């Protein structure tokens, strides 16, 4: 099934200082993944990780919910 994930920009811990990243939160189970960078590729990485890590063990198709009308 298709599951929405909330996409938010966040700060992640880098090697020496905080770096920009994105966080995706599963709408169904609240599981969250993080990736470095804020590009569409980073968002996709988050969504792939959600699919792999979902604690519910489901093989869902995750899509980004940004509140904006944009294709990621
Ligand atoms: Zn989930």
XYZ file of C-alpha atoms and ligand atoms in Angstrom:
73
model
C 0.000 0.000 0.000
C 1.010 3.593 -0.327
C 2.019 5.274 2.887
C 2.710 8.938 3.389
C 5.868 10.020 5.150
C 6.289 13.448 6.634
C 9.459 15.092 5.367
C 11.227 17.612 7.565
C 14.590 19.250 7.344
C 16.733 18.710 10.400
C 20.238 18.935 11.763
C 22.249 15.756 11.974
C 25.482 15.099 13.770
C 28.350 15.188 11.326
C 31.959 14.251 11.978
C 32.827 17.510 13.675
C 29.773 19.707 13.490
C 26.069 19.542 12.752
C 25.154 19.150 9.113
C 21.913 19.637 7.264
C 19.774 16.623 6.680
C 16.252 15.414 6.180
C 14.043 13.282 8.346
C 11.153 11.142 7.142
C 8.491 9.978 9.580
C 6.162 7.108 8.718
C 2.521 8.141 8.981
C 1.469 4.667 10.052
C 3.923 3.750 12.780
C 5.874 6.944 13.497
C 9.179 5.307 12.633
C 11.682 7.910 11.457
C 14.757 7.774 9.246
C 17.392 10.391 8.579
C 19.731 11.140 5.699
C 22.413 13.726 5.121
C 21.647 16.512 2.695
C 18.365 18.111 1.731
C 18.215 17.231 -1.946
C 15.465 15.117 -3.500
C 17.984 12.254 -3.545
C 18.308 12.501 0.231
C 14.553 12.437 0.610
C 14.397 9.334 -1.563
C 17.079 7.693 0.560
C 14.952 8.329 3.647
C 11.918 6.800 2.000
C 13.865 3.692 0.963
C 15.134 3.299 4.524
C 11.591 3.612 5.864
C 10.574 0.747 3.637
C 13.487 -1.386 4.788
C 13.262 -0.524 8.466
C 9.526 -0.290 9.035
C 8.946 -2.022 12.389
C 5.628 -3.300 11.124
C 7.489 -5.458 8.619
C 5.439 -4.206 5.742
C 6.690 -3.623 2.231
C 4.989 -0.347 1.671
C 5.574 2.235 -0.964
C 6.416 5.466 0.795
C 5.904 8.851 -0.706
C 6.903 12.257 0.563
C 4.305 14.435 2.170
C 5.659 17.943 2.213
C 2.532 19.981 2.313
C 3.650 21.510 -0.931
C 2.587 20.411 -4.351
C 5.906 19.178 -5.630
C 7.143 15.982 -7.195
C 10.034 14.446 -5.304
Zn 5.908 2.240 9.118
